[in-house]
Coordinates of C-alpha atoms in Angstrom, one line a residue:
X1 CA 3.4 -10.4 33.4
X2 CA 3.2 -12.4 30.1
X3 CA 0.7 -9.5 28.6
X4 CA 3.0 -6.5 30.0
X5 CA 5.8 -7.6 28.7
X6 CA 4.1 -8.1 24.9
X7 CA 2.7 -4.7 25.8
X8 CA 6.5 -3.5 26.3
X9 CA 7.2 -5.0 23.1
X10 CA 4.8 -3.4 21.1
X11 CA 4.7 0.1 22.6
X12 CA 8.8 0.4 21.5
X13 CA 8.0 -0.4 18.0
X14 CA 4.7 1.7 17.3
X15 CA 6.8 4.7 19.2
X16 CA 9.7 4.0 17.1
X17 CA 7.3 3.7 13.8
X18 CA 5.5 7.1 15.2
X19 CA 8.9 8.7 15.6
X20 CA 9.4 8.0 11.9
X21 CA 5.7 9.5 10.6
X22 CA 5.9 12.8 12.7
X23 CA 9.5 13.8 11.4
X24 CA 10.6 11.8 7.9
X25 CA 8.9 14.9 5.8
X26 CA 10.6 17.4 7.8
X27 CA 14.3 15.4 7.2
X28 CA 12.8 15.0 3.3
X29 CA 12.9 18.9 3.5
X30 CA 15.9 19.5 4.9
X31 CA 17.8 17.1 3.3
X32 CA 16.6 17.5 -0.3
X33 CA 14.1 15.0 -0.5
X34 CA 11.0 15.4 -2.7
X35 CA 7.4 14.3 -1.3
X36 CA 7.9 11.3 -4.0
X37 CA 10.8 10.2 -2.6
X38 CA 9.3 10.4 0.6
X39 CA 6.4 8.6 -0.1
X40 CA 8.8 5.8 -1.7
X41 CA 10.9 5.1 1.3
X42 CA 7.6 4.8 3.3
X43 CA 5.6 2.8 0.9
X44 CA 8.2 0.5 -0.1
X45 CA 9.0 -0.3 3.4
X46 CA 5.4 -0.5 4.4
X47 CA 5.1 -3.4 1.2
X48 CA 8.4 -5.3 2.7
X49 CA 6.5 -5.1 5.9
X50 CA 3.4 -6.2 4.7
X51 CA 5.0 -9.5 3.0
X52 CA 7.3 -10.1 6.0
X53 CA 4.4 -10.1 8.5
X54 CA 3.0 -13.2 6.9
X55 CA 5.6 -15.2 6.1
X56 CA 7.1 -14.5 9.6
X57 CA 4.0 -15.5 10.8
X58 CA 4.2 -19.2 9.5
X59 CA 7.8 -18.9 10.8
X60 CA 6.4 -18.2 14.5
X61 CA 3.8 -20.5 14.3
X62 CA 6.6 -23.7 13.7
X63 CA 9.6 -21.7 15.3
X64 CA 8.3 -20.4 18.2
X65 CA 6.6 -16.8 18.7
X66 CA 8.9 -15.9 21.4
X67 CA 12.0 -16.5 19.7
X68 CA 10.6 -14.6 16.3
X69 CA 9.8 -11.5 18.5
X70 CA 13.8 -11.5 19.4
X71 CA 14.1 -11.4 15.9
X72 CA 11.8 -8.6 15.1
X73 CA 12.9 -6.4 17.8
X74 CA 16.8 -7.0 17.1
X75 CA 16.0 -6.2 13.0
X76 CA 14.2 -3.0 14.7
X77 CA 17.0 -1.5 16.7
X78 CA 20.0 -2.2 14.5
X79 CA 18.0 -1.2 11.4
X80 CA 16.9 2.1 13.1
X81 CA 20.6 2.9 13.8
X82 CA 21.4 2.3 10.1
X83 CA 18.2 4.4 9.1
X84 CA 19.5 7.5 11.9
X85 CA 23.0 7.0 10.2
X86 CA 22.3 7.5 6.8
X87 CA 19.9 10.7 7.5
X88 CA 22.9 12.0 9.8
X89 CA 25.3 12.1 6.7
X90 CA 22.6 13.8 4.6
X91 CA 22.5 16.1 6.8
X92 CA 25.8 17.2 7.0
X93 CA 25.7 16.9 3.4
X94 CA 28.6 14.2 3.0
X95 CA 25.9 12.2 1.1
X96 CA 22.8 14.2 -1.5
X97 CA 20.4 13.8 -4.0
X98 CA 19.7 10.1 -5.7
X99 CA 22.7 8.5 -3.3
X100 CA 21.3 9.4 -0.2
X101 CA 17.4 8.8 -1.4
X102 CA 18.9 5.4 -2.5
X103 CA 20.9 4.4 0.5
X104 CA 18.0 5.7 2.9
X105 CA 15.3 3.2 1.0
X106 CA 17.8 0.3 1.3
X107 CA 18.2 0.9 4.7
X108 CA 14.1 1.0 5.4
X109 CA 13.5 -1.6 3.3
X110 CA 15.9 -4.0 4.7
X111 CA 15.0 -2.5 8.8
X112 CA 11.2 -3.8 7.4
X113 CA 12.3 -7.3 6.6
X114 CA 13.3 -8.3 10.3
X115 CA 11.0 -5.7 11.9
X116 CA 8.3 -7.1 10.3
X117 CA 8.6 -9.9 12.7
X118 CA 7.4 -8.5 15.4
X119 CA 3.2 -7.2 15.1
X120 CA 2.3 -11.3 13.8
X121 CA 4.7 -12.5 16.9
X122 CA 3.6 -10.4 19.5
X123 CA -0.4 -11.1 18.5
X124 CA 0.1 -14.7 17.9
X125 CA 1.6 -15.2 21.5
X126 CA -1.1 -13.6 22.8
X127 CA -3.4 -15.3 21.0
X128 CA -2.4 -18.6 22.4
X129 CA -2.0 -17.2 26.0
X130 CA -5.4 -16.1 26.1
X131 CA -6.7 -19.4 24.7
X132 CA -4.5 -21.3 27.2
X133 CA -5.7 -19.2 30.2
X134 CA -9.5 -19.2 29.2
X135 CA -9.0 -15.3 28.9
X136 CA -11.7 -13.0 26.6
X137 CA -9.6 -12.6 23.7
X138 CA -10.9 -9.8 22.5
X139 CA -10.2 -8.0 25.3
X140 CA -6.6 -9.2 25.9
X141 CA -5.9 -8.7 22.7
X142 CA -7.1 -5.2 22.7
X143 CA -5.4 -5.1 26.0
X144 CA -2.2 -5.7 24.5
X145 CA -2.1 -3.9 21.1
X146 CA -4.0 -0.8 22.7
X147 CA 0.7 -0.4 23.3
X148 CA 0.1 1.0 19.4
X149 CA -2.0 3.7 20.4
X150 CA 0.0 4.7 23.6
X151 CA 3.0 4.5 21.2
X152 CA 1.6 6.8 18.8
X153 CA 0.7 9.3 22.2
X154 CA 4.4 8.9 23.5
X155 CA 6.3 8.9 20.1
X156 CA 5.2 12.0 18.4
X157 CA 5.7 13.9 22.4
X158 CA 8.9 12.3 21.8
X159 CA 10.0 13.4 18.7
X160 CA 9.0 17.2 19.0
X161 CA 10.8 16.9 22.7
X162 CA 14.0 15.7 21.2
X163 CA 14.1 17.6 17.7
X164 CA 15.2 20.7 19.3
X165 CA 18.6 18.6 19.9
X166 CA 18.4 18.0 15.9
X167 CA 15.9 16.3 13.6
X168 CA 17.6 12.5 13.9
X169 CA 18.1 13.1 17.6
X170 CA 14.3 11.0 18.3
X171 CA 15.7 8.1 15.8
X172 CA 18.5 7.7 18.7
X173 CA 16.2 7.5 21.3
X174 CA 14.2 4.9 19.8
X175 CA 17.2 2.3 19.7
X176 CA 17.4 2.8 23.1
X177 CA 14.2 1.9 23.9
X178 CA 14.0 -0.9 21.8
X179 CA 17.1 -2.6 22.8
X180 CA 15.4 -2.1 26.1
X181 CA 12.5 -4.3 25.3
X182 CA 14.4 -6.6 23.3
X183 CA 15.8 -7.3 27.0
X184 CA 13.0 -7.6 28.7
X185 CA 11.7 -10.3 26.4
X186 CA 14.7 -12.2 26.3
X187 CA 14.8 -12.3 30.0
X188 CA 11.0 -12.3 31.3
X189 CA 8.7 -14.1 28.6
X190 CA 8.7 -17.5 28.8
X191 CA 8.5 -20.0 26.0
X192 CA 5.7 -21.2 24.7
X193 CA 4.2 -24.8 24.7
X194 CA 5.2 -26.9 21.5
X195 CA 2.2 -26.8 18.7
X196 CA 1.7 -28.5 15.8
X197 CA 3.4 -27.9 12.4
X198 CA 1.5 -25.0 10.3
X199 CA 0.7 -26.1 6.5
X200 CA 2.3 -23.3 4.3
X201 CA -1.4 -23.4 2.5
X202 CA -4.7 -23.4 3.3
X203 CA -7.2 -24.5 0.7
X204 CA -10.5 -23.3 2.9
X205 CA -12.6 -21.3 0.5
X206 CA -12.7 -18.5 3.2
X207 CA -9.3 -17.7 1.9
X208 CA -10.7 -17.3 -1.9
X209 CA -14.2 -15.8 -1.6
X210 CA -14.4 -12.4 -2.7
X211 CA -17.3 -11.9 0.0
X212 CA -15.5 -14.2 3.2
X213 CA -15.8 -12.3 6.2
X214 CA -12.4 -12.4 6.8
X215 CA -11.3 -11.0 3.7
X216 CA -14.7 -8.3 3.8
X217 CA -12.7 -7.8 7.7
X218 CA -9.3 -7.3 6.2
X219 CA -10.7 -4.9 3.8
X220 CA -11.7 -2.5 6.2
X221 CA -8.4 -2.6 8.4
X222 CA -6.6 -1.6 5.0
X223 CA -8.8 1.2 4.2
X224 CA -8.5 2.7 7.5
X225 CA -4.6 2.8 7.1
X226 CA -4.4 4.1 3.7
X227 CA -6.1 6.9 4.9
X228 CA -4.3 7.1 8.5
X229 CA -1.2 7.0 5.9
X230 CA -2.3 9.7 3.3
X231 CA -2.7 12.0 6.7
X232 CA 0.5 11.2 7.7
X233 CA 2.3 11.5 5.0
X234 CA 0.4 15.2 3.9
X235 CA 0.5 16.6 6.9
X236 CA 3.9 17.9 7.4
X237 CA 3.7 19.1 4.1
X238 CA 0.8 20.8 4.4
X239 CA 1.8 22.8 7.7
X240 CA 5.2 24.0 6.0
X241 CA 3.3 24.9 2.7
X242 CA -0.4 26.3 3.8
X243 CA 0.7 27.2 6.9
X244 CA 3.4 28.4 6.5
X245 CA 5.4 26.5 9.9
X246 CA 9.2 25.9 9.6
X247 CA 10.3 22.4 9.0
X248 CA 10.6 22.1 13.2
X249 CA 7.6 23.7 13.9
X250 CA 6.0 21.5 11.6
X251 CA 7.0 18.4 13.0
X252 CA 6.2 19.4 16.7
X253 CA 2.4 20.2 15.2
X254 CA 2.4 16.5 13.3
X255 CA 3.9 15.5 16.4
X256 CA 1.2 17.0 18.6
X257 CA -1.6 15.9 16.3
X258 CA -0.8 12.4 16.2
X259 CA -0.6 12.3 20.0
X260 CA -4.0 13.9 20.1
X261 CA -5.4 10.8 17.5
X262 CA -3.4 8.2 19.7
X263 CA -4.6 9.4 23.0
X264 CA -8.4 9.3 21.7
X265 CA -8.0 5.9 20.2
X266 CA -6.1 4.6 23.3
X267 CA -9.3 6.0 25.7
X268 CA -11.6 4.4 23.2
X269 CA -9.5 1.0 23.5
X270 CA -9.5 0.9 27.0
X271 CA -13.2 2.0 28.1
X272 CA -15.5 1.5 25.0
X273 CA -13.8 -1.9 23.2
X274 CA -13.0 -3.8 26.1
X275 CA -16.0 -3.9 27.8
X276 CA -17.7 -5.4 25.2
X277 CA -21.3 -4.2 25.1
X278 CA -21.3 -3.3 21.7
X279 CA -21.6 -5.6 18.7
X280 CA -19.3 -5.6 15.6
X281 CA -21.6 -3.8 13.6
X282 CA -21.9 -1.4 16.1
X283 CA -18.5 -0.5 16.8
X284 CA -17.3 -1.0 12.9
X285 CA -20.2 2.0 12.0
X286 CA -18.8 4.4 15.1
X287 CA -15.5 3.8 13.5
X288 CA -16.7 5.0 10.2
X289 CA -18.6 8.0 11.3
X290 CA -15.8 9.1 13.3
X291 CA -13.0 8.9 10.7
X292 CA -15.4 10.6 8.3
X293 CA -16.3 13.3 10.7
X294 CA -12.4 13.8 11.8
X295 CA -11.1 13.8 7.8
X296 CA -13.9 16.6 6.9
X297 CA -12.8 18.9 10.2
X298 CA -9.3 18.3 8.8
X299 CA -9.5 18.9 5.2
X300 CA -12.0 22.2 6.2
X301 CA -9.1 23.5 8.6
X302 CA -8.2 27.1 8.7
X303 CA -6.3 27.0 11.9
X304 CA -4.4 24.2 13.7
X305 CA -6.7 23.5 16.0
X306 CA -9.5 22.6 13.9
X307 CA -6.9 19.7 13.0
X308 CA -6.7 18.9 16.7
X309 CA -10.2 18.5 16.5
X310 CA -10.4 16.3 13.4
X311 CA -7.8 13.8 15.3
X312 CA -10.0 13.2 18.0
X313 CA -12.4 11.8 15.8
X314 CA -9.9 9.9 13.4
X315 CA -8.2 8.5 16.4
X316 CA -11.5 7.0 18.0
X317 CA -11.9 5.6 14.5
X318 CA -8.8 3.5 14.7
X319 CA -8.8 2.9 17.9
X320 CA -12.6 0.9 17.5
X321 CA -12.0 -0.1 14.0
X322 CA -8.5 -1.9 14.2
X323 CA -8.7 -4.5 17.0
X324 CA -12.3 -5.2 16.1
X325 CA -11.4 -6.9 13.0
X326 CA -8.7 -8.3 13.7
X327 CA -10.6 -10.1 17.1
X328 CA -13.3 -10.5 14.6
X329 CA -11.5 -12.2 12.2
X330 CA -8.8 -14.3 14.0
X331 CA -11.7 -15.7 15.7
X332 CA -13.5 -17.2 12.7
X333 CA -10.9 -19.2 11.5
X334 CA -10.2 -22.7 12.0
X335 CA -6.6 -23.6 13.7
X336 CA -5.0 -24.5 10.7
X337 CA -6.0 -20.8 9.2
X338 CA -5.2 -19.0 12.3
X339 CA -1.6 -18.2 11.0
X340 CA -2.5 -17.0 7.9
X341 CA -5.4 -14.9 9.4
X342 CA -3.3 -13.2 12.1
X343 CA -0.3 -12.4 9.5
X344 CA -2.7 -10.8 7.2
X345 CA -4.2 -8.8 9.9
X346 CA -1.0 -7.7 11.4
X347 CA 0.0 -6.8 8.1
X348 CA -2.9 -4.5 7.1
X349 CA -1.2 -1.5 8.5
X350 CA 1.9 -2.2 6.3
X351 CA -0.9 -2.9 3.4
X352 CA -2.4 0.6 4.0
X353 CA 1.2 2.3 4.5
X354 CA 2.1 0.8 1.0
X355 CA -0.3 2.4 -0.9
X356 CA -1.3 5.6 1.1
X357 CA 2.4 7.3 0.7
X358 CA 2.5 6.9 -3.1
X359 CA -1.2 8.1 -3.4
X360 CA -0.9 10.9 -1.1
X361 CA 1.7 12.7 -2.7
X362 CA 0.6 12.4 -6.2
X363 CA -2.4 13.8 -5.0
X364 CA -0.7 16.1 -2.9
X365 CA 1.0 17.4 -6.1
X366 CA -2.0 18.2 -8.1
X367 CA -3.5 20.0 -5.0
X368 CA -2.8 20.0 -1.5
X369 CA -6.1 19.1 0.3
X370 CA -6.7 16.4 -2.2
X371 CA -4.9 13.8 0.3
X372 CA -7.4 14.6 3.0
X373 CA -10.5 15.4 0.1
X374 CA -9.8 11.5 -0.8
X375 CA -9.9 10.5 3.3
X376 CA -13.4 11.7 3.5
X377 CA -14.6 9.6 0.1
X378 CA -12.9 6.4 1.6
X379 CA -14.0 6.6 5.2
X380 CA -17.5 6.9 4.0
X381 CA -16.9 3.6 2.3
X382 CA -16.1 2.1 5.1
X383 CA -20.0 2.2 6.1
X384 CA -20.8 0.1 2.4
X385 CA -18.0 -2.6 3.6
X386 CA -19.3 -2.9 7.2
X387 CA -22.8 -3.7 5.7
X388 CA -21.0 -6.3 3.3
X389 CA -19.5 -7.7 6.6
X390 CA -22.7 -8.4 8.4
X391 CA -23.9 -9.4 5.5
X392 CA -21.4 -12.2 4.7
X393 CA -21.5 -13.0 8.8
X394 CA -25.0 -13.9 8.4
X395 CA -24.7 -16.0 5.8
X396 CA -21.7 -18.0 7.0

């Protein structure tokens, strides 16, 4: 019960954060928004996120993971309504240009602040469960954050169901079902055992080498966001401007493409990861190959379903690469680490969705399949850092 109702939990947020990806550049469009401004409201958000997610993580680790997750899923739902609000007076055109861009990234950015309660809460609980029931944890953990990937399958279906009722109709939904979850883990999860105070800092020089294995681990989680984030952000784009899609068509084709990516990283997750008959290395190099493979089908695209194609392979990419190295890494750390470890971790797709907006679209503005041209160079670096990581595992 205790791992369904994190998986609850989590599957709300990552469709609510999916919701957001598939149609934000189609409301940019049709509200006025430049792919700048765009790119702003994500990656400034994404950075609020990022920050939050470790300091809430100290916070859960003295306060209680339970009672932070209440926290992160009530910042989610009553941010989301402010965030639907705002793009609902744009729309009717009551609010335009620099005041609505400006009221929009206050909205996001103060939504990220409490929602960014939620990934480090929801991990960290499970983290201790496992321990406490003398569970795998790499499995239960994959088990439980594999509600990302099912998120990212169910949001996007979602959004292009519901945007024939209006382009904020999905945002709506969303409150819904988080206020929904918010319920269930008020009323079903139980509180966890009392633990020890956390130090706010940890002098271990794994935190300070340049080549520590959880920093090497880290590493890789952030480049596989910025890139999952340059997609997302070009995409849209690129289907209303190459393709030549209406703003709605567009989205339902973003929409269709990210469930395509989340469905083969949620197979991946459930067969391949948790069975555990690979090694690290193993899987970390099958997540490189098939990001690389699934940005090159995508940035050689002539017709949409050669991007179908290229999804499959990005989507198995995240789906081995993610909880990997974040089992990898919250598992060689000492206790008095661990909440450090797990809020940086939890926080890598916030680190990625910083700085894969901003550099997407100024890209995207010099040409349009440089976003995807600069997916391909970075996935194949993700081969160079895996080696690093084995590397610096076998010296440890």
């Amino acid at each position: 019960m205790v791992t369904l109702v994190l998986f609850i939990a989590l599957l709300a947020t990552a469709m609510g954060q999916s919701v957001v990806m598939t149609i934000l550049p189609a409301l940019g469009r049709e509200t006025g928004l430049s792919e700048l401004q765009v790119a702003a409201i994500l990656s400034s958000s994404a950075c609020i996120f990022a920050l939050g997610s470790t300091r809430w993580s100290y916070y859960a680790a003295r306060a209680g993971n339970r009672r932070t997750l209440i926290y992160g899923l009530s910042g989610y739902s009553i941010g989301t309504l402010c965030f639907a609000s705002v793009f609902s007076v744009g729309l009717a055109e009551w609010l335009t240009g620099y005041a609505l861009f400006g009221c929009l990234l206050a909205t996001r950015v103060a939504q990220s602040t409490v929602m960014s309660a939620t990934p480090p809460a929801a991990v960290g609980y499970v983290i201790g469960y496992a321990r406490r029931q003398s569970l795998h944890s790499v499995a239960t953990l994959s088990r439980v954050t594999s509600a990302n990937n099912l998120g990212q399958i169910l949001g996007p279906g979602l959004a292009g169901l519901l945007v024939t009722y209006g382009l904020v109709a999905p945002l709506y939904a969303i409150i819904v079902l988080t206020c929904l979850a918010l319920l269930l883990v008020w009323r079903k999860l139980p509180d966890e055992p009392p633990s020890q105070p956390v130090p706010q800092k940890v002098t271990s020089s794994a935190d300070v080498s340049a080549s520590s294995p959880v920093l090497l681990l880290l590493s890789f989680a952030v480049v596989l966001f910025i890139c999952m984030a340059m997609l997302q952000q070009s995409l849209g784009f690129l289907l209303i401007d190459y393709f030549h899609h209406s703003p709605v068509e567009a989205a339902q084709i973003t929409g269709t493409a990210l469930m395509i990516s989340a469905l083969a990283a949620l197979s991946v997750q459930w067969t391949l990861v948790q069975r555990g008959h690979f090694t690290l290395k193993q899987l970390l190099y099958l997540a490189a190959i098939a990001m690389t493979a699934g940005y090159i089908s995508v940035a050689t695209a002539t017709e949409v379903q050669f991007i179908y194609i290229g999804m499959v392979g990005i989507g198995v990419g995240v789906g081995v690469g993610y909880p990997s190295v974040t089992a990898a890494a919250t598992q060689r750390c000492s206790d008095a680490e661990r909440a450090k470890v797990t809020g940086l971790m939890t926080a890598s797709p916030a680190m990625g969705y910083t700085l894969g907006p901003p550099l997407g679209a100024m890209l995207y503005q010099s040409d349009i399949y440089f976003p995807l041209y600069c997916c391909v160079l970075l996935s194949g670096c993700l081969i160079a850092i895996n080696l690093q990581i084995q590397s610096a595992f076998s010296t440890k």
